[in-house]
XYZ file of C-alpha atoms in Angstrom:
147
model
C 95.520 -96.190 -42.121
C 93.447 -94.257 -39.780
C 94.395 -93.855 -36.131
C 92.180 -93.357 -33.309
C 92.645 -90.227 -31.490
C 92.071 -90.133 -27.917
C 89.757 -87.331 -26.666
C 91.705 -86.601 -23.457
C 89.013 -87.697 -21.000
C 90.177 -89.420 -18.032
C 88.082 -92.157 -16.225
C 89.477 -91.074 -12.782
C 86.598 -88.673 -11.935
C 83.867 -91.214 -12.680
C 85.748 -93.970 -10.735
C 86.131 -91.620 -7.720
C 82.498 -90.664 -7.737
C 81.475 -94.343 -7.835
C 83.846 -95.202 -4.986
C 82.494 -92.394 -2.940
C 78.866 -93.426 -3.603
C 79.520 -96.905 -2.519
C 81.336 -95.772 0.617
C 78.503 -93.492 1.450
C 75.943 -96.384 1.036
C 78.119 -98.587 3.250
C 78.179 -95.847 6.094
C 74.289 -95.568 5.740
C 73.769 -99.380 6.120
C 76.195 -99.397 8.923
C 74.236 -96.613 10.791
C 70.968 -98.273 10.042
C 72.281 -101.798 11.508
C 73.616 -99.965 14.596
C 70.388 -98.092 15.301
C 68.268 -101.175 15.020
C 70.640 -103.063 17.314
C 70.464 -100.254 19.830
C 66.642 -100.185 19.648
C 66.486 -103.966 20.245
C 68.916 -103.758 23.201
C 66.856 -100.821 24.662
C 63.563 -102.838 24.190
C 65.227 -105.769 25.954
C 66.301 -103.613 28.755
C 62.905 -101.992 29.222
C 61.300 -105.569 29.264
C 63.815 -106.540 32.145
C 62.827 -103.313 34.069
C 59.174 -104.153 33.714
C 59.837 -107.502 35.171
C 61.858 -106.061 38.013
C 59.030 -103.686 38.865
C 56.500 -106.439 39.045
C 59.019 -108.702 40.961
C 59.234 -105.999 43.463
C 55.475 -105.822 43.904
C 55.280 -109.551 44.404
C 58.240 -109.279 46.947
C 56.197 -106.668 48.930
C 53.223 -108.911 49.002
C 55.147 -111.850 50.214
C 56.908 -109.777 52.865
C 53.650 -108.491 54.268
C 52.277 -112.149 54.365
C 55.455 -113.081 56.179
C 55.008 -110.634 59.012
C 52.070 -112.819 60.188
C 50.027 -109.774 61.085
C 46.267 -110.179 60.755
C 45.777 -106.473 60.254
C 48.999 -104.687 59.600
C 48.840 -100.872 60.416
C 49.659 -98.246 57.556
C 52.913 -97.564 59.281
C 53.856 -101.388 59.091
C 52.842 -101.509 55.403
C 55.141 -98.560 54.713
C 57.940 -99.994 56.557
C 57.769 -103.316 54.539
C 57.723 -101.170 51.461
C 61.025 -99.674 52.213
C 62.722 -103.022 51.951
C 61.120 -104.016 48.786
C 61.864 -100.945 46.603
C 58.164 -99.878 46.309
C 56.164 -97.041 47.719
C 52.668 -97.502 49.209
C 50.222 -95.140 47.375
C 46.846 -96.309 48.793
C 45.426 -98.726 51.420
C 41.961 -100.092 51.496
C 40.704 -102.366 54.157
C 37.169 -103.673 53.148
C 36.410 -106.209 52.437
C 40.072 -107.438 52.201
C 43.294 -105.675 52.509
C 44.193 -104.037 49.223
C 47.348 -102.025 48.857
C 48.405 -100.114 45.794
C 52.217 -99.749 45.468
C 54.264 -97.754 43.131
C 57.628 -98.916 41.731
C 60.339 -97.742 39.417
C 63.246 -99.388 37.708
C 65.874 -97.829 35.512
C 66.952 -99.117 31.949
C 69.604 -97.740 29.631
C 68.761 -95.826 26.562
C 71.095 -94.536 23.740
C 71.748 -91.215 25.560
C 71.381 -91.855 29.290
C 68.809 -93.735 31.502
C 65.100 -93.905 31.440
C 62.667 -95.531 33.910
C 59.791 -97.957 33.987
C 57.236 -96.569 36.452
C 54.172 -98.789 37.378
C 51.564 -99.309 39.989
C 50.373 -102.642 41.169
C 47.232 -103.720 43.251
C 48.313 -106.197 45.819
C 45.277 -107.850 47.259
C 45.881 -109.862 50.491
C 43.747 -112.814 51.623
C 43.629 -114.784 54.886
C 46.386 -112.661 56.607
C 47.610 -114.176 59.769
C 46.582 -117.718 58.710
C 48.719 -120.527 57.342
C 47.068 -120.227 53.882
C 47.779 -116.387 53.841
C 48.628 -115.042 50.275
C 48.714 -112.084 47.957
C 47.539 -111.442 44.471
C 49.329 -108.854 42.305
C 47.712 -107.060 39.515
C 49.451 -104.299 37.338
C 47.395 -101.051 37.030
C 47.085 -99.103 33.872
C 46.927 -95.716 35.874
C 48.661 -94.932 39.092
C 46.761 -93.184 41.757
C 48.347 -89.986 43.217
C 50.804 -90.375 46.116
C 49.296 -90.559 49.495
C 49.624 -87.347 51.412
């Protein structure tokens, strides 16, 4: 009767390699999931910052209208801007008062903080009257700061 002879090889190294490969794959999947989650969080925070900058520009328009001035001076426009977290970049007075304001809002990123920077054109109509108002429009390019 013939007996089988063991060739002396062990399955331990092959099993160890398989376990390490699975663990490595699991780590890679976890890193990918975490990075996608962080990117989604960053995008949401950036969108919130965009909304905050626009909200500040609208608040500036409402604050200027609330002063009741028919023709606010540049100094008055700048003083109102300080309370609404925007900076006056440009003032035009013909045919209507048009003010370009710059705003910035921070948002978190993986390694620190970034900012959304934007300019808005605030066009005022009927200042000093009961139906006074302001229209706010985001600009693609900001004019340089006023000197």
